[in-house]
Amino acid sequence: DAKTTQPTSMDCAEGRAANLPCNHSTISGNEYVYWYRQIHSQGPQYIIHGLKNNETNEMASLIITEDRKSSTLILPHATLRDTAVYYCIVLFSTSGSRLTFGEGTQLTVNP
Amino acid sequence: GAVVSQHPSWVICKSGTSVKIECRSLDFQATTMFWYRQFPKQSLMLMATSNEGSKATYEQGVEKDKFLINHASLTLSTLTVTSAHPEDSSFYICSAPSVAGGPDTQYFGPGTRLTVL
């Protein structure tokens, strides 16, 4: 699975958009980009995933560059409850693949 | 969405005793489940893959005789920490993949905090 690089921490004002970047320059054509987050002392939560096209769901949007070497997770209107560690993970899509967590980005949403 | 539960949510035990942690998929079946461990201020580390009806697969460096995994049904996997010691104190989290969420979407339990005195 391709290695990812994320900033250690980011701050965002409540109500503003939070844009979390992820670099995955060694990604291969068959690897998906997944985003999970972990609120303090809880299990991780799936957010969104994509292969080539931009994706949007009720939680967030995922923007993947055309060369697929980087992506950005966008929380359109961050709330205090979005404070968490956000993990960008790249892996092949086979049923039940093992997830390898990096250090992630600690996002702090400030009032 | 798919729900995964864990029991207990926290446990305190004496050194040398064994502790069993249960992981259940509540509204879907899971032939595979995963067990992770997380130390304070660190990321999750995959310990093992639990396979229904067969032996678990352990990651390098994880002692299979110390961390016993049983996946007896399509909705239940258990992790038993045998002869626990203070260094085993950690946050243990399980996950299960569900095709309902799309390829490779994993659903995580809330975690079990183990403290060994």
Coordinates of C-alpha atoms in Angstrom, one line a residue:
Chain A
D1 CA 0.0 0.0 0.0
A2 CA 1.2 3.5 -0.8
K3 CA 2.6 5.7 1.9
T4 CA 0.8 8.9 2.9
T5 CA 2.0 12.2 4.3
Q6 CA -0.2 14.5 6.4
P7 CA 0.4 17.6 8.4
T8 CA 0.6 16.8 12.1
S9 CA -1.9 19.4 13.2
M10 CA -4.3 22.0 11.9
D11 CA -6.7 24.5 13.4
C12 CA -10.0 25.7 12.0
A13 CA -12.7 28.2 13.1
E14 CA -16.1 26.8 13.9
G15 CA -18.4 27.2 10.9
R16 CA -15.6 27.5 8.4
A17 CA -14.5 24.9 6.0
A18 CA -11.7 22.6 7.1
N19 CA -9.4 21.5 4.3
L20 CA -7.1 18.6 5.2
P21 CA -4.4 17.7 2.7
C22 CA -2.8 14.3 2.1
N23 CA 0.1 13.4 -0.2
H24 CA 0.3 10.0 -1.7
S25 CA 2.8 10.4 -4.5
T26 CA 3.5 6.6 -4.9
I27 CA -0.2 5.6 -5.3
S28 CA -0.9 3.1 -8.0
G29 CA -3.8 3.0 -10.4
N30 CA -5.8 0.4 -8.4
E31 CA -5.4 2.0 -5.0
Y32 CA -8.2 3.9 -3.3
V33 CA -7.9 6.9 -1.0
Y34 CA -9.8 6.4 2.3
W35 CA -10.4 8.8 5.1
Y36 CA -11.2 7.9 8.7
R37 CA -11.3 10.0 11.8
Q38 CA -10.9 9.2 15.5
I39 CA -12.4 11.4 18.1
H40 CA -10.6 11.2 21.4
S41 CA -11.0 7.8 23.2
Q42 CA -13.4 6.4 20.6
G43 CA -13.0 4.0 17.7
P44 CA -12.2 5.4 14.3
Q45 CA -15.1 6.4 12.0
Y46 CA -15.2 6.0 8.2
I47 CA -15.7 9.3 6.4
I48 CA -15.3 8.8 2.7
H49 CA -13.3 7.2 0.0
G50 CA -12.5 7.6 -3.7
L51 CA -10.5 6.3 -6.6
K52 CA -10.2 9.0 -9.3
N53 CA -13.3 11.2 -9.2
N54 CA -14.2 13.7 -6.5
E55 CA -16.7 12.4 -4.0
T56 CA -19.2 13.9 -1.7
N57 CA -21.4 12.5 1.0
E58 CA -23.2 13.8 4.0
M59 CA -20.1 14.2 6.1
A60 CA -17.4 15.5 3.7
S61 CA -16.0 16.0 0.2
L62 CA -12.9 14.4 -1.2
I63 CA -11.0 16.1 -3.9
I64 CA -8.4 14.0 -5.7
T65 CA -5.9 15.7 -8.0
E66 CA -5.8 14.6 -11.6
D67 CA -2.4 12.8 -11.2
R68 CA -3.8 11.2 -8.0
K69 CA -0.7 12.1 -6.1
S70 CA -2.6 14.1 -3.5
S71 CA -6.0 14.7 -2.1
T72 CA -7.9 17.0 0.2
L73 CA -10.7 16.2 2.6
I74 CA -13.1 19.0 3.0
L75 CA -15.4 19.5 6.0
P76 CA -17.7 22.3 4.6
H77 CA -18.9 23.7 7.9
A78 CA -16.7 22.5 10.7
T79 CA -18.2 22.1 14.2
L80 CA -16.6 21.6 17.6
R81 CA -17.6 17.9 17.3
D82 CA -15.3 17.6 14.2
T83 CA -12.2 17.9 16.5
A84 CA -10.4 14.6 15.9
V85 CA -7.4 12.9 14.4
Y86 CA -8.0 12.5 10.6
Y87 CA -6.3 9.6 8.9
C88 CA -5.7 9.4 5.1
I89 CA -5.1 5.8 4.0
V90 CA -4.3 4.4 0.6
L91 CA -5.0 0.7 -0.2
F92 CA -6.0 -1.7 -2.8
S93 CA -9.7 -2.5 -2.8
T94 CA -10.0 -6.1 -1.8
S95 CA -12.6 -7.3 0.6
G96 CA -11.6 -6.8 4.2
S97 CA -8.1 -5.3 3.6
R98 CA -6.0 -4.5 6.6
L99 CA -5.8 -0.8 7.4
T100 CA -2.4 0.7 8.2
F101 CA -2.8 3.9 10.2
G102 CA -0.2 6.6 10.0
E103 CA 0.0 9.5 12.5
G104 CA -2.8 11.4 10.9
T105 CA -3.7 15.1 11.3
Q106 CA -5.0 16.4 14.6
L107 CA -7.8 18.9 13.6
T108 CA -8.9 21.3 16.3
V109 CA -12.0 23.3 15.6
N110 CA -12.0 26.5 17.7
P111 CA -15.1 28.4 18.8
Chain B
G1 CA -24.7 2.4 9.0
A2 CA -23.2 -0.9 10.2
V3 CA -22.6 -1.1 14.0
V4 CA -19.8 -2.8 15.8
S5 CA -20.0 -3.2 19.6
Q6 CA -17.3 -4.1 22.2
H7 CA -17.6 -5.4 25.7
P8 CA -16.5 -4.3 28.2
S9 CA -15.8 -0.7 27.4
W10 CA -13.2 -0.6 30.2
V11 CA -11.6 -3.1 32.5
I12 CA -9.1 -3.0 35.3
C13 CA -7.4 -6.2 36.3
K14 CA -4.5 -7.5 38.4
S15 CA -1.2 -8.5 36.9
G16 CA -1.2 -12.1 35.9
T17 CA -4.9 -12.5 35.2
S18 CA -6.6 -13.0 31.9
V19 CA -9.0 -10.6 30.3
K20 CA -11.5 -11.4 27.5
I21 CA -12.8 -8.6 25.2
E22 CA -15.7 -9.3 22.9
C23 CA -16.3 -7.7 19.5
R24 CA -19.7 -8.0 17.8
S25 CA -21.1 -7.0 14.5
L26 CA -24.7 -6.1 15.3
D27 CA -26.5 -5.8 12.0
F28 CA -24.2 -7.6 9.5
Q29 CA -22.1 -10.6 9.3
A30 CA -18.3 -10.5 9.3
T31 CA -16.1 -13.4 8.3
T32 CA -13.1 -11.3 9.1
M33 CA -12.5 -8.9 11.9
F34 CA -9.5 -7.0 12.9
W35 CA -7.9 -6.2 16.3
Y36 CA -5.9 -3.0 16.9
R37 CA -4.1 -1.7 19.9
Q38 CA -3.5 2.0 20.7
F39 CA -1.1 3.4 23.3
P40 CA -1.6 6.9 24.6
K41 CA -0.7 9.6 22.0
Q42 CA 0.0 7.0 19.4
S43 CA -1.7 5.7 16.3
L44 CA -3.6 2.4 16.0
M45 CA -1.4 -0.6 15.5
L46 CA -2.9 -3.7 13.8
M47 CA -2.5 -6.8 16.0
A48 CA -4.2 -9.5 14.2
T49 CA -6.8 -10.6 11.7
S50 CA -9.6 -12.7 13.1
N51 CA -11.1 -15.3 10.6
E52 CA -14.4 -17.0 11.2
G53 CA -13.8 -20.8 11.5
S54 CA -10.1 -20.7 11.2
K55 CA -7.0 -19.5 12.9
A56 CA -6.2 -15.8 13.4
T57 CA -3.4 -14.2 11.5
Y58 CA -1.0 -12.2 13.7
E59 CA 1.1 -9.2 12.8
Q60 CA 4.9 -9.5 13.2
G61 CA 5.9 -9.0 16.8
V62 CA 2.5 -9.9 18.3
E63 CA 2.6 -13.0 20.5
K64 CA -0.2 -15.3 19.5
D65 CA 0.0 -17.3 22.8
K66 CA -0.5 -14.1 24.7
F67 CA -3.3 -12.6 22.6
L68 CA -5.7 -15.4 22.0
I69 CA -8.3 -14.7 19.3
N70 CA -11.4 -16.8 18.7
H71 CA -13.9 -16.0 15.9
A72 CA -16.6 -18.5 16.7
S73 CA -19.5 -17.0 14.7
L74 CA -20.1 -14.6 11.9
T75 CA -20.9 -11.9 14.4
L76 CA -18.5 -12.4 17.3
S77 CA -14.8 -12.3 17.7
T78 CA -13.0 -12.4 21.1
L79 CA -9.6 -11.3 22.2
T80 CA -8.2 -12.8 25.4
V81 CA -5.2 -11.1 26.9
T82 CA -3.5 -13.9 28.9
S83 CA -1.4 -13.3 31.9
A84 CA -1.8 -9.6 31.6
H85 CA 1.0 -7.3 32.7
P86 CA 1.1 -3.5 33.1
E87 CA 2.7 -3.1 29.7
D88 CA -0.4 -4.6 28.2
S89 CA -2.4 -1.6 29.4
S90 CA -3.8 -0.1 26.3
F91 CA -6.9 0.8 24.2
Y92 CA -8.0 -2.2 22.2
I93 CA -10.2 -1.6 19.2
C94 CA -11.8 -4.1 16.8
S95 CA -13.2 -3.5 13.3
A96 CA -15.1 -5.4 10.7
P97 CA -15.6 -4.7 7.0
S98 CA -19.0 -4.3 5.6
V99 CA -19.8 -4.3 1.9
A100 CA -22.8 -2.1 2.6
G101 CA -20.5 0.8 3.0
G102 CA -18.6 0.2 -0.2
P103 CA -15.3 -1.6 -0.9
D104 CA -13.1 -1.9 2.1
T105 CA -15.1 0.2 4.4
Q106 CA -14.3 -0.8 7.9
Y107 CA -16.6 -0.2 10.9
F108 CA -14.9 0.1 14.2
G109 CA -16.0 -0.7 17.7
P110 CA -15.9 1.9 20.5
G111 CA -12.8 0.4 22.0
T112 CA -12.0 -1.3 25.3
R113 CA -9.6 0.4 27.7
L114 CA -7.5 -2.1 29.6
T115 CA -5.6 -1.2 32.7
V116 CA -3.4 -3.8 34.3
L117 CA -2.3 -3.0 37.9

